[in-house]
mmCIF file of C-alpha atoms in Angstrom:
data_model
loop_
_atom_site.group_PDB
_atom_site.id
_atom_site.type_symbol
_atom_site.label_atom_id
_atom_site.label_comp_id
_atom_site.label_asym_id
_atom_site.label_seq_id
_atom_site.Cartn_x
_atom_site.Cartn_y
_atom_site.Cartn_z
ATOM 1 C CA UNK A 876 19.857 -7.098 1.850
ATOM 2 C CA UNK A 877 22.942 -5.353 2.063
ATOM 3 C CA UNK A 878 21.565 -2.509 3.844
ATOM 4 C CA UNK A 879 19.269 -4.436 6.345
ATOM 5 C CA UNK A 880 22.073 -6.275 7.222
ATOM 6 C CA UNK A 881 23.974 -3.283 8.145
ATOM 7 C CA UNK A 882 21.306 -1.649 9.860
ATOM 8 C CA UNK A 883 20.738 -5.030 12.205
ATOM 9 C CA UNK A 884 23.988 -5.053 13.054
ATOM 10 C CA UNK A 885 24.076 -0.933 13.825
ATOM 11 C CA UNK A 886 21.012 -1.468 15.953
ATOM 12 C CA UNK A 887 21.852 -4.500 18.037
ATOM 13 C CA UNK A 888 19.025 -6.226 16.620
ATOM 14 C CA UNK A 889 18.586 -9.578 18.536
ATOM 15 C CA UNK A 890 15.825 -10.687 17.075
ATOM 16 C CA UNK A 891 14.869 -9.784 13.249
ATOM 17 C CA UNK A 892 11.330 -10.427 11.443
ATOM 18 C CA UNK A 893 12.128 -10.055 7.760
ATOM 19 C CA UNK A 894 11.085 -11.811 4.565
ATOM 20 C CA UNK A 895 12.657 -14.970 3.439
ATOM 21 C CA UNK A 896 13.790 -13.866 0.157
ATOM 22 C CA UNK A 897 15.518 -10.397 1.753
ATOM 23 C CA UNK A 898 16.859 -12.699 4.778
ATOM 24 C CA UNK A 899 18.571 -14.992 1.707
ATOM 25 C CA UNK A 900 20.543 -12.396 0.485
ATOM 26 C CA UNK A 901 21.930 -11.896 4.219
ATOM 27 C CA UNK A 902 25.005 -13.675 5.755
ATOM 28 C CA UNK A 903 23.997 -14.772 9.474
ATOM 29 C CA UNK A 904 27.401 -15.686 10.366
ATOM 30 C CA UNK A 905 28.004 -11.541 10.080
ATOM 31 C CA UNK A 906 25.201 -10.636 12.865
ATOM 32 C CA UNK A 907 26.688 -12.490 15.679
ATOM 33 C CA UNK A 908 24.545 -10.701 18.047
ATOM 34 C CA UNK A 909 21.372 -11.731 16.269
ATOM 35 C CA UNK A 910 19.814 -14.321 18.198
ATOM 36 C CA UNK A 911 16.707 -15.424 15.535
ATOM 37 C CA UNK A 912 15.558 -14.528 12.321
ATOM 38 C CA UNK A 913 11.735 -15.141 11.604
ATOM 39 C CA UNK A 914 9.799 -14.802 8.309
ATOM 40 C CA UNK A 915 7.043 -11.830 8.185
ATOM 41 C CA UNK A 916 4.818 -14.294 6.182
ATOM 42 C CA UNK A 917 4.384 -17.530 7.594
ATOM 43 C CA UNK A 918 6.605 -17.050 11.084
ATOM 44 C CA UNK A 919 9.163 -19.593 9.756
ATOM 45 C CA UNK A 920 12.203 -19.194 11.707
ATOM 46 C CA UNK A 921 15.174 -18.821 9.057
ATOM 47 C CA UNK A 922 18.047 -19.188 11.579
ATOM 48 C CA UNK A 923 18.895 -19.195 15.015
ATOM 49 C CA UNK A 924 21.764 -18.802 18.131
ATOM 50 C CA UNK A 925 21.738 -20.862 21.631
ATOM 51 C CA UNK A 926 18.515 -22.405 22.560
ATOM 52 C CA UNK A 927 16.152 -20.157 20.431
ATOM 53 C CA UNK A 928 14.989 -22.846 17.679
ATOM 54 C CA UNK A 929 14.351 -25.050 21.116
ATOM 55 C CA UNK A 930 11.804 -22.552 22.906
ATOM 56 C CA UNK A 931 10.275 -21.378 19.296
ATOM 57 C CA UNK A 932 9.105 -25.130 18.296
ATOM 58 C CA UNK A 933 7.331 -25.092 22.190
ATOM 59 C CA UNK A 934 6.016 -21.747 21.796
ATOM 60 C CA UNK A 935 2.238 -23.402 21.642
ATOM 61 C CA UNK A 936 2.686 -25.689 24.557
ATOM 62 C CA UNK A 937 4.427 -22.966 26.544
ATOM 63 C CA UNK A 938 1.804 -20.564 26.089
ATOM 64 C CA UNK A 939 -0.823 -23.018 26.899
ATOM 65 C CA UNK A 940 1.137 -23.790 29.859
ATOM 66 C CA UNK A 941 1.175 -20.076 31.235
ATOM 67 C CA UNK A 942 -2.388 -19.161 30.069
ATOM 68 C CA UNK A 943 -4.174 -22.295 30.510
ATOM 69 C CA UNK A 944 -7.852 -20.186 30.549
ATOM 70 C CA UNK A 945 -6.531 -18.546 27.647
ATOM 71 C CA UNK A 946 -5.527 -14.834 27.309
ATOM 72 C CA UNK A 947 -7.438 -12.229 28.563
ATOM 73 C CA UNK A 948 -7.748 -8.258 29.023
ATOM 74 C CA UNK A 949 -6.052 -9.188 32.612
ATOM 75 C CA UNK A 950 -2.904 -10.861 30.942
ATOM 76 C CA UNK A 951 -2.014 -7.265 29.105
ATOM 77 C CA UNK A 952 0.327 -5.206 31.043
ATOM 78 C CA UNK A 953 2.651 -2.249 29.765
ATOM 79 C CA UNK A 954 5.800 -1.402 31.049
ATOM 80 C CA UNK A 955 5.667 2.333 32.400
ATOM 81 C CA UNK A 956 8.578 3.969 31.081
ATOM 82 C CA UNK A 957 9.133 7.649 31.478
ATOM 83 C CA UNK A 958 8.325 9.975 28.705
ATOM 84 C CA UNK A 959 12.122 10.699 27.575
ATOM 85 C CA UNK A 960 13.280 6.586 27.420
ATOM 86 C CA UNK A 961 13.635 5.674 24.060
ATOM 87 C CA UNK A 962 11.205 4.022 22.164
ATOM 88 C CA UNK A 963 11.893 3.532 19.054
ATOM 89 C CA UNK A 964 15.097 3.186 16.603
ATOM 90 C CA UNK A 965 13.310 4.503 13.102
ATOM 91 C CA UNK A 966 15.957 4.346 10.348
ATOM 92 C CA UNK A 967 16.115 6.975 7.572
ATOM 93 C CA UNK A 968 18.420 7.249 4.906
ATOM 94 C CA UNK A 969 17.028 11.168 4.169
ATOM 95 C CA UNK A 970 18.342 12.545 0.782
ATOM 96 C CA UNK A 971 21.511 11.607 1.009
ATOM 97 C CA UNK A 972 24.153 9.005 2.583
ATOM 98 C CA UNK A 973 23.917 5.980 4.789
ATOM 99 C CA UNK A 974 20.596 5.372 6.864
ATOM 100 C CA UNK A 975 20.574 6.761 10.274
ATOM 101 C CA UNK A 976 18.881 5.302 13.172
ATOM 102 C CA UNK A 977 16.298 8.437 14.548
ATOM 103 C CA UNK A 978 16.052 7.749 18.266
ATOM 104 C CA UNK A 979 12.174 8.303 19.450
ATOM 105 C CA UNK A 980 11.309 8.672 22.823
ATOM 106 C CA UNK A 981 7.679 8.073 24.013
ATOM 107 C CA UNK A 982 7.032 11.599 24.292
ATOM 108 C CA UNK A 983 7.670 12.195 20.643
ATOM 109 C CA UNK A 984 5.647 9.534 19.923
ATOM 110 C CA UNK A 985 2.512 10.291 22.171
ATOM 111 C CA UNK A 986 2.735 13.686 21.076
ATOM 112 C CA UNK A 987 2.129 12.832 17.528
ATOM 113 C CA UNK A 988 -0.584 10.188 18.440
ATOM 114 C CA UNK A 989 -2.219 13.360 20.808
ATOM 115 C CA UNK A 990 -1.977 15.617 18.029
ATOM 116 C CA UNK A 991 -3.716 13.644 15.158
ATOM 117 C CA UNK A 992 -7.461 13.402 16.403
ATOM 118 C CA UNK A 993 -6.983 17.420 16.967
ATOM 119 C CA UNK A 994 -6.561 18.055 13.328
ATOM 120 C CA UNK A 995 -8.184 15.475 11.623
ATOM 121 C CA UNK A 996 -11.366 12.981 12.444
ATOM 122 C CA UNK A 997 -9.806 10.293 14.151
ATOM 123 C CA UNK A 998 -12.686 8.542 15.775
ATOM 124 C CA UNK A 999 -13.250 5.238 18.458
ATOM 125 C CA UNK A 1000 -15.062 3.192 15.854
ATOM 126 C CA UNK A 1001 -14.279 5.168 12.861
ATOM 127 C CA UNK A 1002 -13.193 2.688 9.740
ATOM 128 C CA UNK A 1003 -9.572 3.366 8.472
ATOM 129 C CA UNK A 1004 -7.796 2.109 5.242
ATOM 130 C CA UNK A 1005 -3.810 1.758 5.603
ATOM 131 C CA UNK A 1006 -1.941 1.711 2.543
ATOM 132 C CA UNK A 1007 1.313 3.013 3.662
ATOM 133 C CA UNK A 1008 4.226 1.178 4.564
ATOM 134 C CA UNK A 1009 4.811 0.294 8.515
ATOM 135 C CA UNK A 1010 8.712 0.450 8.136
ATOM 136 C CA UNK A 1011 8.089 4.482 7.611
ATOM 137 C CA UNK A 1012 7.414 6.299 10.485
ATOM 138 C CA UNK A 1013 4.185 8.289 8.842
ATOM 139 C CA UNK A 1014 2.626 4.743 7.938
ATOM 140 C CA UNK A 1015 3.452 3.445 11.709
ATOM 141 C CA UNK A 1016 2.418 6.808 13.684
ATOM 142 C CA UNK A 1017 -0.864 7.492 11.051
ATOM 143 C CA UNK A 1018 -1.934 4.369 10.519
ATOM 144 C CA UNK A 1019 -1.323 2.041 12.806
ATOM 145 C CA UNK A 1020 -0.273 3.668 16.261
ATOM 146 C CA UNK A 1021 -2.563 6.454 16.422
ATOM 147 C CA UNK A 1022 -5.918 4.276 15.350
ATOM 148 C CA UNK A 1023 -5.097 1.659 17.640
ATOM 149 C CA UNK A 1024 -4.939 4.136 20.455
ATOM 150 C CA UNK A 1025 -8.266 5.963 19.014
ATOM 151 C CA UNK A 1026 -10.132 2.921 19.111
ATOM 152 C CA UNK A 1027 -10.678 2.585 15.449
ATOM 153 C CA UNK A 1028 -10.912 -0.107 12.621
ATOM 154 C CA UNK A 1029 -7.872 -0.654 11.058
ATOM 155 C CA UNK A 1030 -7.523 -2.464 7.759
ATOM 156 C CA UNK A 1031 -4.356 -3.332 6.046
ATOM 157 C CA UNK A 1032 -4.203 -2.734 1.924
ATOM 158 C CA UNK A 1033 -1.466 -5.622 1.221
ATOM 159 C CA UNK A 1034 -1.199 -5.266 -2.266
ATOM 160 C CA UNK A 1035 -0.114 -2.272 -4.343
ATOM 161 C CA UNK A 1036 -2.197 0.392 -4.166
ATOM 162 C CA UNK A 1037 -2.944 0.653 -8.133
ATOM 163 C CA UNK A 1038 -6.684 2.590 -8.502
ATOM 164 C CA UNK A 1039 -8.803 -0.584 -9.301
ATOM 165 C CA UNK A 1040 -7.661 -2.330 -6.512
ATOM 166 C CA UNK A 1041 -8.087 0.850 -3.864
ATOM 167 C CA UNK A 1042 -10.940 1.673 -4.915
ATOM 168 C CA UNK A 1043 -12.021 -1.669 -4.204
ATOM 169 C CA UNK A 1044 -11.003 -1.271 -1.028
ATOM 170 C CA UNK A 1045 -11.727 2.031 -0.212
ATOM 171 C CA UNK A 1046 -15.832 1.322 -1.188
ATOM 172 C CA UNK A 1047 -15.260 -1.723 1.320
ATOM 173 C CA UNK A 1048 -13.728 0.091 4.345
ATOM 174 C CA UNK A 1049 -15.398 3.495 3.490
ATOM 175 C CA UNK A 1050 -12.911 5.231 5.440
ATOM 176 C CA UNK A 1051 -13.779 8.899 6.973
ATOM 177 C CA UNK A 1052 -9.721 9.925 6.491
ATOM 178 C CA UNK A 1053 -7.870 8.809 3.600
ATOM 179 C CA UNK A 1054 -4.252 9.227 3.627
ATOM 180 C CA UNK A 1055 -2.273 9.319 0.533
ATOM 181 C CA UNK A 1056 0.888 10.645 -1.438
ATOM 182 C CA UNK A 1057 0.200 12.966 -4.565
ATOM 183 C CA UNK A 1058 0.954 10.468 -6.573
ATOM 184 C CA UNK A 1059 -1.818 7.777 -5.429
ATOM 185 C CA UNK A 1060 -3.734 10.755 -5.652
ATOM 186 C CA UNK A 1061 -3.211 11.716 -8.981
ATOM 187 C CA UNK A 1062 -3.676 8.147 -10.493
ATOM 188 C CA UNK A 1063 -7.079 7.942 -8.329
ATOM 189 C CA UNK A 1064 -8.234 11.167 -9.818
ATOM 190 C CA UNK A 1065 -6.850 10.076 -13.453
ATOM 191 C CA UNK A 1066 -8.752 6.560 -12.902
ATOM 192 C CA UNK A 1067 -12.022 8.447 -11.970
ATOM 193 C CA UNK A 1068 -11.778 10.501 -14.939
ATOM 194 C CA UNK A 1069 -11.307 7.740 -17.214
ATOM 195 C CA UNK A 1070 -14.910 6.062 -15.934
ATOM 196 C CA UNK A 1071 -16.119 9.070 -17.075
ATOM 197 C CA UNK A 1072 -15.100 9.470 -20.379
ATOM 198 C CA UNK A 1073 -16.017 5.772 -20.663
ATOM 199 C CA UNK A 1074 -19.452 6.168 -19.487
ATOM 200 C CA UNK A 1075 -20.635 9.942 -19.730
ATOM 201 C CA UNK A 1076 -18.514 10.786 -22.621
ATOM 202 C CA UNK A 1077 -20.883 13.218 -23.935
ATOM 203 C CA UNK A 1078 -20.184 15.436 -20.943
ATOM 204 C CA UNK A 1079 -17.886 18.641 -22.092
ATOM 205 C CA UNK A 1080 -15.043 18.603 -20.155
ATOM 206 C CA UNK A 1081 -14.005 21.887 -18.333
ATOM 207 C CA UNK A 1082 -17.365 22.277 -17.469
ATOM 208 C CA UNK A 1083 -19.215 22.962 -14.293
ATOM 209 C CA UNK A 1084 -21.202 19.544 -14.893
ATOM 210 C CA UNK A 1085 -17.754 18.058 -15.626
ATOM 211 C CA UNK A 1086 -15.878 19.062 -12.591
ATOM 212 C CA UNK A 1087 -19.270 18.311 -10.291
ATOM 213 C CA UNK A 1088 -19.360 14.498 -12.038
ATOM 214 C CA UNK A 1089 -15.548 13.857 -11.234
ATOM 215 C CA UNK A 1090 -15.836 14.940 -7.894
ATOM 216 C CA UNK A 1091 -19.060 13.045 -7.531
ATOM 217 C CA UNK A 1092 -17.177 9.683 -8.868
ATOM 218 C CA UNK A 1093 -13.335 10.101 -7.391
ATOM 219 C CA UNK A 1094 -15.321 10.811 -4.130
ATOM 220 C CA UNK A 1095 -17.221 7.379 -4.416
ATOM 221 C CA UNK A 1096 -14.141 5.855 -5.531
ATOM 222 C CA UNK A 1097 -12.583 6.985 -2.290
ATOM 223 C CA UNK A 1098 -15.473 5.094 0.023
ATOM 224 C CA UNK A 1099 -18.134 7.483 -0.174
ATOM 225 C CA UNK A 1100 -17.815 8.986 3.398
ATOM 226 C CA UNK A 1101 -14.796 10.521 3.421
ATOM 227 C CA UNK A 1102 -14.585 13.840 5.650
ATOM 228 C CA UNK A 1103 -10.632 14.480 4.335
ATOM 229 C CA UNK A 1104 -8.107 13.886 2.218
ATOM 230 C CA UNK A 1105 -4.646 14.478 3.254
ATOM 231 C CA UNK A 1106 -1.670 14.097 1.101
ATOM 232 C CA UNK A 1107 2.559 15.011 1.997
ATOM 233 C CA UNK A 1108 5.810 13.249 1.354
ATOM 234 C CA UNK A 1109 6.413 14.839 -1.698
ATOM 235 C CA UNK A 1110 5.177 18.035 -3.331
ATOM 236 C CA UNK A 1111 1.702 17.822 -5.035
ATOM 237 C CA UNK A 1112 2.304 19.343 -8.763
ATOM 238 C CA UNK A 1113 0.575 22.468 -9.312
ATOM 239 C CA UNK A 1114 -1.729 21.387 -12.282
ATOM 240 C CA UNK A 1115 -3.616 18.503 -9.767
ATOM 241 C CA UNK A 1116 -3.448 21.163 -7.061
ATOM 242 C CA UNK A 1117 -5.369 23.462 -8.990
ATOM 243 C CA UNK A 1118 -7.938 20.813 -10.361
ATOM 244 C CA UNK A 1119 -8.222 19.071 -6.680
ATOM 245 C CA UNK A 1120 -9.038 22.364 -4.743
ATOM 246 C CA UNK A 1121 -10.176 25.036 -7.222
ATOM 247 C CA UNK A 1122 -12.168 22.896 -9.483
ATOM 248 C CA UNK A 1123 -13.169 19.768 -7.554
ATOM 249 C CA UNK A 1124 -13.803 21.497 -4.083
ATOM 250 C CA UNK A 1125 -12.220 18.172 -2.235
ATOM 251 C CA UNK A 1126 -11.798 18.450 1.418
ATOM 252 C CA UNK A 1127 -7.992 18.012 0.751
ATOM 253 C CA UNK A 1128 -4.895 19.265 3.249
ATOM 254 C CA UNK A 1129 -1.740 18.946 3.158
ATOM 255 C CA UNK A 1130 1.162 18.319 5.347
ATOM 256 C CA UNK A 1131 5.190 18.038 6.255
ATOM 257 C CA UNK A 1132 6.850 16.057 8.502
ATOM 258 C CA UNK A 1133 10.139 14.399 8.983
ATOM 259 C CA UNK A 1134 11.260 10.642 10.398
ATOM 260 C CA UNK A 1135 13.004 12.945 13.227
ATOM 261 C CA UNK A 1136 9.863 14.727 14.072
ATOM 262 C CA UNK A 1137 7.845 11.605 14.110
ATOM 263 C CA UNK A 1138 7.024 12.775 11.843
ATOM 264 C CA UNK A 1139 4.796 15.814 12.692
ATOM 265 C CA UNK A 1140 5.986 19.515 11.873
ATOM 266 C CA UNK A 1141 2.858 20.760 10.024
ATOM 267 C CA UNK A 1142 -0.633 20.248 9.155
ATOM 268 C CA UNK A 1143 -3.563 21.736 7.197
ATOM 269 C CA UNK A 1144 -6.671 22.457 8.003
ATOM 270 C CA UNK A 1145 -10.169 22.438 6.094
ATOM 271 C CA UNK A 1146 -11.048 25.620 5.118
ATOM 272 C CA UNK A 1147 -7.669 27.227 5.484
ATOM 273 C CA UNK A 1148 -6.103 25.854 2.352
ATOM 274 C CA UNK A 1149 -2.977 27.972 0.868
ATOM 275 C CA UNK A 1150 -2.049 26.718 -2.282
ATOM 276 C CA UNK A 1151 1.422 25.514 -2.362
ATOM 277 C CA UNK A 1152 1.515 25.611 1.442
ATOM 278 C CA UNK A 1153 2.886 22.413 3.367
ATOM 279 C CA UNK A 1154 0.151 23.389 6.087
ATOM 280 C CA UNK A 1155 0.579 25.067 9.357
ATOM 281 C CA UNK A 1156 3.349 24.533 12.248
ATOM 282 C CA UNK A 1157 1.334 21.952 14.537
ATOM 283 C CA UNK A 1158 0.779 23.312 18.036
ATOM 284 C CA UNK A 1159 3.070 21.273 19.792
ATOM 285 C CA UNK A 1160 6.450 22.313 17.727
ATOM 286 C CA UNK A 1161 8.165 25.779 17.190
ATOM 287 C CA UNK A 1162 9.895 27.003 14.146
ATOM 288 C CA UNK A 1163 12.579 29.299 13.021
ATOM 289 C CA UNK A 1164 13.797 30.286 9.014
ATOM 290 C CA UNK A 1165 17.252 30.821 8.860
ATOM 291 C CA UNK A 1166 16.925 33.747 6.752
ATOM 292 C CA UNK A 1167 16.825 37.942 7.365
ATOM 293 C CA UNK A 1168 13.255 37.812 6.321
ATOM 294 C CA UNK A 1169 11.548 34.422 6.618
ATOM 295 C CA UNK A 1170 8.409 35.897 5.167
ATOM 296 C CA UNK A 1171 9.861 36.616 1.936
ATOM 297 C CA UNK A 1172 13.134 35.052 1.962
ATOM 298 C CA UNK A 1173 13.981 31.679 1.222
ATOM 299 C CA UNK A 1174 16.249 29.887 4.752
ATOM 300 C CA UNK A 1175 16.722 26.577 6.227
ATOM 301 C CA UNK A 1176 13.915 25.280 8.041
ATOM 302 C CA UNK A 1177 15.072 24.760 11.719
ATOM 303 C CA UNK A 1178 12.355 23.282 14.404
ATOM 304 C CA UNK A 1179 12.191 22.017 17.338
ATOM 305 C CA UNK A 1180 9.279 20.939 20.139
ATOM 306 C CA UNK A 1181 7.748 17.672 21.773
ATOM 307 C CA UNK A 1182 7.951 15.593 18.418
ATOM 308 C CA UNK A 1183 11.688 16.574 18.061
ATOM 309 C CA UNK A 1184 13.817 13.148 18.447
ATOM 310 C CA UNK A 1185 16.650 12.957 20.653
ATOM 311 C CA UNK A 1186 19.438 11.897 18.340
ATOM 312 C CA UNK A 1187 20.956 9.701 16.288
ATOM 313 C CA UNK A 1188 21.891 6.029 17.411
ATOM 314 C CA UNK A 1189 25.405 5.530 18.019
ATOM 315 C CA UNK A 1190 26.273 8.737 15.667
ATOM 316 C CA UNK A 1191 27.257 11.819 17.881
ATOM 317 C CA UNK A 1192 28.821 13.407 14.674
ATOM 318 C CA UNK A 1193 25.370 13.542 12.654
ATOM 319 C CA UNK A 1194 24.231 15.170 15.878
ATOM 320 C CA UNK A 1195 26.134 18.034 15.876
ATOM 321 C CA UNK A 1196 25.426 18.550 12.300
ATOM 322 C CA UNK A 1197 21.951 19.233 12.706
ATOM 323 C CA UNK A 1198 21.602 20.322 16.547
ATOM 324 C CA UNK A 1199 22.022 24.275 17.135
ATOM 325 C CA UNK A 1200 23.693 24.735 20.434
ATOM 326 C CA UNK A 1201 20.390 26.055 21.403
ATOM 327 C CA UNK A 1202 18.584 22.566 20.692
ATOM 328 C CA UNK A 1203 16.972 23.882 17.185
ATOM 329 C CA UNK A 1204 16.771 20.914 14.578
ATOM 330 C CA UNK A 1205 18.362 21.816 10.919
ATOM 331 C CA UNK A 1206 15.649 20.022 9.065
ATOM 332 C CA UNK A 1207 18.292 20.626 5.598
ATOM 333 C CA UNK A 1208 15.029 21.907 3.993
ATOM 334 C CA UNK A 1209 14.802 25.498 2.731
ATOM 335 C CA UNK A 1210 11.434 27.772 2.836
ATOM 336 C CA UNK A 1211 9.318 30.289 4.071
ATOM 337 C CA UNK A 1212 6.742 31.178 6.443
ATOM 338 C CA UNK A 1213 3.619 33.892 6.292
ATOM 339 C CA UNK A 1214 2.040 36.146 9.103
ATOM 340 C CA UNK A 1215 -0.339 32.804 9.694
ATOM 341 C CA UNK A 1216 2.164 30.657 10.086
ATOM 342 C CA UNK A 1217 2.002 28.593 6.826
ATOM 343 C CA UNK A 1218 4.888 27.188 5.741
ATOM 344 C CA UNK A 1219 6.358 27.017 2.314
ATOM 345 C CA UNK A 1220 9.100 24.670 1.067
ATOM 346 C CA UNK A 1221 10.887 25.174 -2.094
ATOM 347 C CA UNK A 1222 13.557 22.510 -1.581
ATOM 348 C CA UNK A 1223 16.500 20.312 0.159
ATOM 349 C CA UNK A 1224 19.971 22.647 1.425
ATOM 350 C CA UNK A 1225 21.676 19.753 -0.453
ATOM 351 C CA UNK A 1226 20.217 20.104 -3.665
ATOM 352 C CA UNK A 1227 20.303 23.804 -4.131
ATOM 353 C CA UNK A 1228 21.969 24.611 -7.473
ATOM 354 C CA UNK A 1229 23.643 27.895 -8.868
ATOM 355 C CA UNK A 1230 23.016 29.201 -11.904
ATOM 356 C CA UNK A 1231 25.298 31.163 -14.002
ATOM 357 C CA UNK A 1232 23.950 34.832 -13.252
ATOM 358 C CA UNK A 1233 24.213 33.482 -8.901
ATOM 359 C CA UNK A 1234 20.779 32.853 -9.137
ATOM 360 C CA UNK A 1235 20.089 30.168 -6.731
ATOM 361 C CA UNK A 1236 17.844 27.223 -8.215
ATOM 362 C CA UNK A 1237 15.598 24.755 -6.612
ATOM 363 C CA UNK A 1238 15.584 21.766 -8.779
ATOM 364 C CA UNK A 1239 12.725 20.226 -6.831
ATOM 365 C CA UNK A 1240 10.406 22.840 -8.348
ATOM 366 C CA UNK A 1241 11.177 21.772 -11.731
ATOM 367 C CA UNK A 1242 11.372 18.219 -11.309
ATOM 368 C CA UNK A 1243 7.850 18.624 -9.988
ATOM 369 C CA UNK A 1244 6.618 19.985 -13.654
ATOM 370 C CA UNK A 1245 8.305 17.338 -15.266
ATOM 371 C CA UNK A 1246 6.910 14.600 -13.334
ATOM 372 C CA UNK A 1247 2.979 15.157 -14.523
ATOM 373 C CA UNK A 1248 3.926 14.922 -17.673
ATOM 374 C CA UNK A 1249 2.393 11.962 -19.220
ATOM 375 C CA UNK A 1250 5.607 10.003 -20.764
ATOM 376 C CA UNK A 1251 7.610 10.885 -17.381
ATOM 377 C CA UNK A 1252 7.865 8.162 -14.416
ATOM 378 C CA UNK A 1253 10.738 10.367 -12.456
ATOM 379 C CA UNK A 1254 13.068 13.025 -13.279
ATOM 380 C CA UNK A 1255 16.213 14.659 -11.372
ATOM 381 C CA UNK A 1256 17.721 17.707 -12.142
ATOM 382 C CA UNK A 1257 21.762 18.133 -12.042
ATOM 383 C CA UNK A 1258 24.573 20.656 -13.241
ATOM 384 C CA UNK A 1259 26.660 19.806 -15.905
ATOM 385 C CA UNK A 1260 29.070 22.950 -15.970
ATOM 386 C CA UNK A 1261 26.786 25.922 -16.472
ATOM 387 C CA UNK A 1262 23.484 23.621 -17.677
ATOM 388 C CA UNK A 1263 21.075 22.407 -16.217
ATOM 389 C CA UNK A 1264 20.023 18.756 -17.590
ATOM 390 C CA UNK A 1265 17.259 16.821 -16.721
ATOM 391 C CA UNK A 1266 17.390 13.359 -16.359
ATOM 392 C CA UNK A 1267 14.264 11.034 -17.329
ATOM 393 C CA UNK A 1268 13.193 7.637 -16.004
ATOM 394 C CA UNK A 1269 10.131 7.198 -18.669
ATOM 395 C CA UNK A 1270 6.569 6.083 -18.174
ATOM 396 C CA UNK A 1271 7.140 2.722 -19.971
ATOM 397 C CA UNK A 1272 3.424 1.251 -19.255
ATOM 398 C CA UNK A 1273 2.043 4.899 -20.903
ATOM 399 C CA UNK A 1274 3.922 4.742 -23.702
ATOM 400 C CA UNK A 1275 3.180 1.213 -24.350
ATOM 401 C CA UNK A 1276 -0.561 1.941 -24.153
ATOM 402 C CA UNK A 1277 0.471 4.475 -26.350
ATOM 403 C CA UNK A 1278 2.376 3.017 -29.020
ATOM 404 C CA UNK A 1279 5.339 5.276 -28.709
ATOM 405 C CA UNK A 1280 8.400 3.162 -29.947
#
């Protein structure tokens, strides 16, 4: 609630759509520019100023008076705004610091919507299941904006994406494109493997037959009509990546982006998968690696192009930190790029640790290996003196299931 209140004030928000439980932890009097707060679940007016409550109570009658014959396509009118006008302020905390308001223009949004069907099968009339939050730029662009602009049938999963829930939803919707973070993809793979163990226990694991059955089961659980699976938002664990690509031969690609690029920077293409890569730079963006040898020596990833935002809302100091004089945006991510423009990331600039022998240590590379262990839910590598220490959040559910004291 405190973070939400800060963002409401910083963004000069006039009407807030939120959840009642969140709003109860906020102080309406400390948000003087806000004229109304509305519960998203049932549209209850939670608080208001001026004459908003009176108008809100008359909403149905005022609508009927304005549209006596009902609402039709002829009543829809969109404001014609310039491509470089501000279109959206999306708040992101990044990896550190207070949330910053990322200012995205109509060009940033439309550029992303335009590129998506060139890479993935987004077609008019196709079904799509959204499991990503719309408050995040990826969910907003790939799940909502692109689907609506391209005339697709969008179904929103309003439940946690537990494997059993997700399986039922996928089989009801039968999407051609599936978007999910590595953790959810890992859980769906494990769920399919557990189903095979329960019904086809005679199949020898690690055999060609087993991998064939697992592939068939996983794709069936994802709706049976999947043409491509897209993952991103975190590193794909090496063991899982090898299983999905080299053993199951799934139609899998990876991608990389940031809120500041609305979000797309790189995307994979089917038939051109490179292990540990996060795809190829998209055609509307440019990239530089701040390194004497971008192909072999890790450096900060710099990008610019039609996807790149125009700055942080009311935060000129942050703008000066991330934009070079030539207009390049410093992503804060470290990586290399090959001759075919495949991008390989190793970690965040601010996370880089220095070993006692002077060697650079990228904690994300260690964390991704720890996080695939059965009893590890999350991990964080920190430096204490000359030692590196792993802070572990245990997977309590798995510990209980295996009767581990």
